[in-house]
PDB file of C-alpha atoms in Angstrom:
ATOM      1  CA  ALA A   1      21.389 -18.942   8.087  1.00  0.00           C
ATOM      2  CA  PHE A   2      25.037 -17.940   7.802  1.00  0.00           C
ATOM      3  CA  THR A   3      26.191 -21.402   8.850  1.00  0.00           C
ATOM      4  CA  LEU A   4      23.841 -23.169   6.434  1.00  0.00           C
ATOM      5  CA  VAL A   5      25.014 -21.072   3.476  1.00  0.00           C
ATOM      6  CA  LYS A   6      28.738 -20.643   4.153  1.00  0.00           C
ATOM      7  CA  TYR A   7      29.471 -24.137   5.417  1.00  0.00           C
ATOM      8  CA  ARG A   8      27.631 -26.407   3.029  1.00  0.00           C
ATOM      9  CA  ARG A   9      29.303 -29.599   4.201  1.00  0.00           C
ATOM     10  CA  PHE A  10      29.560 -30.396   7.878  1.00  0.00           C
ATOM     11  CA  GLY A  11      28.479 -33.327   9.995  1.00  0.00           C
ATOM     12  CA  GLY A  12      24.849 -33.018  11.027  1.00  0.00           C
ATOM     13  CA  ARG A  13      23.991 -30.303   8.490  1.00  0.00           C
ATOM     14  CA  THR A  14      20.734 -32.007   7.539  1.00  0.00           C
ATOM     15  CA  LEU A  15      19.745 -32.424  11.182  1.00  0.00           C
ATOM     16  CA  PHE A  16      20.666 -28.796  11.947  1.00  0.00           C
ATOM     17  CA  SER A  17      18.727 -27.520   8.935  1.00  0.00           C
ATOM     18  CA  GLY A  18      15.716 -29.626   9.908  1.00  0.00           C
ATOM     19  CA  MET A  19      15.785 -28.375  13.492  1.00  0.00           C
ATOM     20  CA  VAL A  20      15.934 -24.754  12.340  1.00  0.00           C
ATOM     21  CA  SER A  21      13.085 -25.258   9.850  1.00  0.00           C
ATOM     22  CA  ALA A  22      10.873 -27.453  12.052  1.00  0.00           C
ATOM     23  CA  PRO A  23       8.835 -24.589  13.570  1.00  0.00           C
ATOM     24  CA  LEU A  24       7.717 -23.616  10.052  1.00  0.00           C
ATOM     25  CA  VAL A  25       5.777 -26.854   9.575  1.00  0.00           C
ATOM     26  CA  MET A  26       4.744 -27.769  13.122  1.00  0.00           C
ATOM     27  CA  PRO A  27       1.448 -26.530  14.533  1.00  0.00           C
ATOM     28  CA  GLU A  28       1.868 -23.836  17.158  1.00  0.00           C
ATOM     29  CA  VAL A  29      -0.046 -25.932  19.700  1.00  0.00           C
ATOM     30  CA  ILE A  30       2.614 -28.641  19.453  1.00  0.00           C
ATOM     31  CA  ILE A  31       5.412 -26.054  19.728  1.00  0.00           C
ATOM     32  CA  GLY A  32       3.843 -24.371  22.754  1.00  0.00           C
ATOM     33  CA  LEU A  33       3.086 -27.616  24.556  1.00  0.00           C
ATOM     34  CA  SER A  34       6.491 -29.164  23.859  1.00  0.00           C
ATOM     35  CA  LEU A  35       8.273 -26.004  25.012  1.00  0.00           C
ATOM     36  CA  LEU A  36       6.190 -25.931  28.178  1.00  0.00           C
ATOM     37  CA  LEU A  37       6.984 -29.576  28.948  1.00  0.00           C
ATOM     38  CA  MET A  38      10.690 -29.044  28.216  1.00  0.00           C
ATOM     39  CA  LEU A  39      10.900 -25.961  30.421  1.00  0.00           C
ATOM     40  CA  VAL A  40       9.117 -27.716  33.281  1.00  0.00           C
ATOM     41  CA  ALA A  41      11.520 -30.680  32.967  1.00  0.00           C
ATOM     42  CA  VAL A  42      14.552 -28.344  32.948  1.00  0.00           C
ATOM     43  CA  GLN A  43      13.184 -26.495  35.962  1.00  0.00           C
ATOM     44  CA  ARG A  44      12.685 -29.737  37.887  1.00  0.00           C
ATOM     45  CA  ALA A  45      16.115 -31.082  36.919  1.00  0.00           C
ATOM     46  CA  THR A  46      18.040 -27.931  37.796  1.00  0.00           C
ATOM     47  CA  GLY A  47      15.842 -26.547  40.558  1.00  0.00           C
ATOM     48  CA  SER A  48      16.254 -23.116  38.973  1.00  0.00           C
ATOM     49  CA  ASN A  49      13.509 -20.514  38.915  1.00  0.00           C
ATOM     50  CA  LEU A  50      14.910 -19.057  35.693  1.00  0.00           C
ATOM     51  CA  PHE A  51      12.401 -21.021  33.648  1.00  0.00           C
ATOM     52  CA  ASP A  52       9.289 -20.163  35.644  1.00  0.00           C
ATOM     53  CA  ARG A  53       6.483 -19.372  33.255  1.00  0.00           C
ATOM     54  CA  GLY A  54       6.669 -15.677  32.540  1.00  0.00           C
ATOM     55  CA  LEU A  55       8.215 -13.149  30.205  1.00  0.00           C
ATOM     56  CA  MET A  56      11.425 -15.175  29.816  1.00  0.00           C
ATOM     57  CA  THR A  57       9.583 -18.285  28.636  1.00  0.00           C
ATOM     58  CA  ILE A  58       7.369 -16.226  26.313  1.00  0.00           C
ATOM     59  CA  TRP A  59      10.505 -14.620  24.894  1.00  0.00           C
ATOM     60  CA  LEU A  60      12.120 -18.043  24.343  1.00  0.00           C
ATOM     61  CA  GLY A  61       9.025 -19.327  22.545  1.00  0.00           C
ATOM     62  CA  HIS A  62       8.814 -16.299  20.277  1.00  0.00           C
ATOM     63  CA  LEU A  63      12.555 -16.549  19.641  1.00  0.00           C
ATOM     64  CA  LEU A  64      12.148 -20.145  18.504  1.00  0.00           C
ATOM     65  CA  LEU A  65       9.278 -19.289  16.163  1.00  0.00           C
ATOM     66  CA  GLY A  66      10.901 -16.158  14.793  1.00  0.00           C
ATOM     67  CA  MET A  67      14.276 -17.780  14.245  1.00  0.00           C
ATOM     68  CA  ALA A  68      12.838 -20.205  11.695  1.00  0.00           C
ATOM     69  CA  TYR A  69      11.213 -17.467   9.628  1.00  0.00           C
ATOM     70  CA  ALA A  70      14.217 -15.163   9.890  1.00  0.00           C
ATOM     71  CA  THR A  71      16.543 -17.961   8.796  1.00  0.00           C
ATOM     72  CA  VAL A  72      14.548 -18.496   5.598  1.00  0.00           C
ATOM     73  CA  VAL A  73      14.615 -14.781   4.715  1.00  0.00           C
ATOM     74  CA  ILE A  74      18.301 -14.238   5.516  1.00  0.00           C
ATOM     75  CA  GLN A  75      19.377 -17.511   3.920  1.00  0.00           C
ATOM     76  CA  ALA A  76      17.675 -16.525   0.662  1.00  0.00           C
ATOM     77  CA  ARG A  77      19.734 -13.311   0.582  1.00  0.00           C
ATOM     78  CA  LEU A  78      23.002 -14.994   1.559  1.00  0.00           C
ATOM     79  CA  VAL A  79      22.650 -17.540  -1.248  1.00  0.00           C
ATOM     80  CA  ASP A  80      22.450 -14.713  -3.810  1.00  0.00           C
ATOM     81  CA  LEU A  81      25.549 -12.891  -2.509  1.00  0.00           C
ATOM     82  CA  ASN A  82      28.521 -12.721  -4.807  1.00  0.00           C
ATOM     83  CA  PRO A  83      31.339 -14.550  -2.968  1.00  0.00           C
ATOM     84  CA  GLN A  84      33.910 -12.597  -5.003  1.00  0.00           C
ATOM     85  CA  LEU A  85      33.100  -9.464  -2.975  1.00  0.00           C
ATOM     86  CA  GLU A  86      34.134 -11.165   0.258  1.00  0.00           C
ATOM     87  CA  GLU A  87      37.167 -12.733  -1.419  1.00  0.00           C
ATOM     88  CA  ALA A  88      38.248  -9.323  -2.729  1.00  0.00           C
ATOM     89  CA  ALA A  89      38.017  -7.849   0.763  1.00  0.00           C
ATOM     90  CA  MET A  90      40.136 -10.702   2.142  1.00  0.00           C
ATOM     91  CA  ASP A  91      42.673 -10.220  -0.671  1.00  0.00           C
ATOM     92  CA  LEU A  92      42.931  -6.565   0.363  1.00  0.00           C
ATOM     93  CA  GLY A  93      43.857  -7.626   3.902  1.00  0.00           C
ATOM     94  CA  ALA A  94      40.533  -7.602   5.740  1.00  0.00           C
ATOM     95  CA  ARG A  95      40.163 -10.067   8.581  1.00  0.00           C
ATOM     96  CA  PRO A  96      37.041 -12.317   8.666  1.00  0.00           C
ATOM     97  CA  LEU A  97      35.253 -10.085  11.176  1.00  0.00           C
ATOM     98  CA  GLN A  98      35.999  -7.017   9.062  1.00  0.00           C
ATOM     99  CA  VAL A  99      34.726  -8.808   5.964  1.00  0.00           C
ATOM    100  CA  PHE A 100      31.499  -9.619   7.734  1.00  0.00           C
ATOM    101  CA  VAL A 101      30.987  -6.134   9.182  1.00  0.00           C
ATOM    102  CA  LEU A 102      32.128  -4.099   6.171  1.00  0.00           C
ATOM    103  CA  VAL A 103      31.010  -6.278   3.239  1.00  0.00           C
ATOM    104  CA  THR A 104      28.489  -8.979   4.169  1.00  0.00           C
ATOM    105  CA  LEU A 105      26.430  -7.068   6.736  1.00  0.00           C
ATOM    106  CA  PRO A 106      25.630  -4.083   4.477  1.00  0.00           C
ATOM    107  CA  LEU A 107      24.650  -6.474   1.693  1.00  0.00           C
ATOM    108  CA  ILE A 108      22.211  -8.406   3.889  1.00  0.00           C
ATOM    109  CA  LEU A 109      20.893  -5.387   5.798  1.00  0.00           C
ATOM    110  CA  GLN A 110      17.593  -5.336   3.900  1.00  0.00           C
ATOM    111  CA  ALA A 111      17.115  -9.054   4.557  1.00  0.00           C
ATOM    112  CA  LEU A 112      17.800  -8.473   8.254  1.00  0.00           C
ATOM    113  CA  ALA A 113      15.235  -5.674   8.339  1.00  0.00           C
ATOM    114  CA  SER A 114      12.703  -7.847   6.503  1.00  0.00           C
ATOM    115  CA  ALA A 115      13.340 -10.738   8.861  1.00  0.00           C
ATOM    116  CA  TRP A 116      12.919  -8.458  11.872  1.00  0.00           C
ATOM    117  CA  LEU A 117       9.632  -7.066  10.561  1.00  0.00           C
ATOM    118  CA  LEU A 118       8.344 -10.554   9.754  1.00  0.00           C
ATOM    119  CA  THR A 119       9.259 -11.992  13.146  1.00  0.00           C
ATOM    120  CA  PHE A 120       7.898  -8.929  14.946  1.00  0.00           C
ATOM    121  CA  SER A 121       4.547  -9.235  13.167  1.00  0.00           C
ATOM    122  CA  LEU A 122       4.425 -12.981  13.887  1.00  0.00           C
ATOM    123  CA  SER A 123       5.218 -12.329  17.535  1.00  0.00           C
ATOM    124  CA  LEU A 124       2.608  -9.586  17.737  1.00  0.00           C
ATOM    125  CA  ASP A 125       0.039 -11.982  16.288  1.00  0.00           C
ATOM    126  CA  ASP A 126       0.918 -15.049  18.356  1.00  0.00           C
ATOM    127  CA  VAL A 127      -1.645 -16.214  20.903  1.00  0.00           C
ATOM    128  CA  VAL A 128      -1.114 -19.971  21.082  1.00  0.00           C
ATOM    129  CA  VAL A 129       2.535 -20.175  22.145  1.00  0.00           C
ATOM    130  CA  SER A 130       2.070 -17.207  24.480  1.00  0.00           C
ATOM    131  CA  ALA A 131      -0.912 -18.902  26.117  1.00  0.00           C
ATOM    132  CA  PHE A 132       1.149 -22.000  26.905  1.00  0.00           C
ATOM    133  CA  LEU A 133       4.233 -20.146  28.106  1.00  0.00           C
ATOM    134  CA  SER A 134       2.752 -17.214  30.011  1.00  0.00           C
ATOM    135  CA  GLY A 135       2.420 -17.414  33.738  1.00  0.00           C
ATOM    136  CA  PRO A 136       0.650 -15.473  36.430  1.00  0.00           C
ATOM    137  CA  GLY A 137       1.360 -11.775  36.130  1.00  0.00           C
ATOM    138  CA  SER A 138       2.863 -12.001  32.645  1.00  0.00           C
ATOM    139  CA  THR A 139       0.834 -11.656  29.522  1.00  0.00           C
ATOM    140  CA  THR A 140       1.176 -10.308  26.015  1.00  0.00           C
ATOM    141  CA  MET A 141      -0.979  -7.848  24.129  1.00  0.00           C
ATOM    142  CA  PRO A 142      -2.473 -10.540  21.849  1.00  0.00           C
ATOM    143  CA  LEU A 143      -3.530 -12.561  24.912  1.00  0.00           C
ATOM    144  CA  VAL A 144      -5.186  -9.502  26.465  1.00  0.00           C
ATOM    145  CA  ILE A 145      -6.999  -8.679  23.222  1.00  0.00           C
ATOM    146  CA  PHE A 146      -8.087 -12.295  22.796  1.00  0.00           C
ATOM    147  CA  SER A 147      -9.400 -12.567  26.350  1.00  0.00           C
ATOM    148  CA  ARG A 148     -11.314  -9.288  26.074  1.00  0.00           C
ATOM    149  CA  ALA A 149     -12.723 -10.154  22.650  1.00  0.00           C
ATOM    150  CA  ARG A 150     -14.064 -13.444  24.006  1.00  0.00           C
ATOM    151  CA  LEU A 151     -16.185 -11.501  26.471  1.00  0.00           C
ATOM    152  CA  GLY A 152     -17.554  -9.301  23.709  1.00  0.00           C
ATOM    153  CA  LEU A 153     -16.037  -6.493  21.725  1.00  0.00           C
ATOM    154  CA  ASN A 154     -15.477  -3.376  23.727  1.00  0.00           C
ATOM    155  CA  PRO A 155     -14.020   0.022  22.834  1.00  0.00           C
ATOM    156  CA  SER A 156     -10.569  -0.797  24.227  1.00  0.00           C
ATOM    157  CA  VAL A 157     -10.119  -3.678  21.761  1.00  0.00           C
ATOM    158  CA  ASN A 158     -11.199  -1.416  18.910  1.00  0.00           C
ATOM    159  CA  ALA A 159      -8.812   1.311  20.067  1.00  0.00           C
ATOM    160  CA  VAL A 160      -5.849  -1.063  20.278  1.00  0.00           C
ATOM    161  CA  ALA A 161      -6.629  -2.452  16.817  1.00  0.00           C
ATOM    162  CA  THR A 162      -6.824   1.073  15.386  1.00  0.00           C
ATOM    163  CA  VAL A 163      -3.499   2.050  16.985  1.00  0.00           C
ATOM    164  CA  ILE A 164      -1.822  -1.097  15.638  1.00  0.00           C
ATOM    165  CA  ILE A 165      -3.143  -0.450  12.124  1.00  0.00           C
ATOM    166  CA  ALA A 166      -1.974   3.178  12.293  1.00  0.00           C
ATOM    167  CA  ILE A 167       1.504   2.179  13.477  1.00  0.00           C
ATOM    168  CA  VAL A 168       1.813  -0.438  10.728  1.00  0.00           C
ATOM    169  CA  ALA A 169       0.653   2.053   8.094  1.00  0.00           C
ATOM    170  CA  VAL A 170       3.184   4.657   9.254  1.00  0.00           C
ATOM    171  CA  CYS A 171       6.001   2.101   9.363  1.00  0.00           C
ATOM    172  CA  VAL A 172       5.187   0.798   5.872  1.00  0.00           C
ATOM    173  CA  THR A 173       5.035   4.336   4.489  1.00  0.00           C
ATOM    174  CA  VAL A 174       8.316   5.394   6.099  1.00  0.00           C
ATOM    175  CA  GLY A 175       9.979   2.149   5.007  1.00  0.00           C
ATOM    176  CA  SER A 176       8.786   2.584   1.445  1.00  0.00           C
ATOM    177  CA  LEU A 177      10.070   6.160   1.343  1.00  0.00           C
ATOM    178  CA  LEU A 178      13.467   5.127   2.713  1.00  0.00           C
ATOM    179  CA  ILE A 179      13.780   2.284   0.216  1.00  0.00           C
ATOM    180  CA  ALA A 180      12.784   4.563  -2.673  1.00  0.00           C
ATOM    181  CA  ARG A 181      15.343   7.163  -1.571  1.00  0.00           C
ATOM    182  CA  ALA A 182      18.070   4.516  -1.300  1.00  0.00           C
ATOM    183  CA  GLU A 183      17.212   3.202  -4.768  1.00  0.00           C
ATOM    184  CA  ARG A 184      17.380   6.722  -6.251  1.00  0.00           C
ATOM    185  CA  ARG A 185      20.728   7.305  -4.549  1.00  0.00           C
ATOM    186  CA  ARG A 186      22.058   3.967  -5.802  1.00  0.00           C
ATOM    187  CA  ALA A 187      20.879   4.702  -9.360  1.00  0.00           C
ATOM    188  CA  ALA A 188      22.578   8.126  -9.225  1.00  0.00           C
ATOM    189  CA  GLU A 189      25.832   6.564  -8.007  1.00  0.00           C
ATOM    190  CA  ILE A 190      25.732   3.928 -10.743  1.00  0.00           C
ATOM    191  CA  SER A 191      25.098   6.503 -13.470  1.00  0.00           C
ATOM    192  CA  ALA A 192      27.893   8.730 -12.073  1.00  0.00           C
ATOM    193  CA  ALA A 193      30.287   5.775 -12.043  1.00  0.00           C
ATOM    194  CA  GLN A 194      29.368   4.866 -15.625  1.00  0.00           C
ATOM    195  CA  ARG A 195      29.920   8.461 -16.783  1.00  0.00           C
ATOM    196  CA  GLY A 196      33.307   8.499 -15.052  1.00  0.00           C
ATOM    197  CA  GLN A 197      34.546   5.466 -17.010  1.00  0.00           C
TER     198      GLN A 197
END
């Protein structure tokens, strides 16, 4: 996202942007199958066991899916950033890394949190890519729930669903309270700054 916003003109930008956004429009079956075929080809070519189907391949698949969604969220925030804030920090002697850590990162922190929550919920919900990329002895919670639900609903599936709903409700409530507190603090700082002028 940072590259697509900050460096608007570079060779292959359209191709790079298309590759990052492709998982948004491709069916998950195609993504899972193509990743499986690619990983098998890499494993055969290198002879490495690193890409045996398991937790690593599931992680790579979820990373690919989540990266596309996170890029959209973070890119939307980066586009709205005022470039004068970063320029002012550089004028005051900040190096590029300092500008990113001290100016840009705090300004996109909410977008990063939103992107993390979105990708986490997508990963928690994903069955298709996990089914293609999981191997013997490695499975994800959605795959377990799906396999048990196919055999008929049992109390363990209901219990897991209830726990997930409770965790989501608590996280949403805590997040809302933290955001409201930050907004109140920001409003108080703005009013104090206006009174001081």
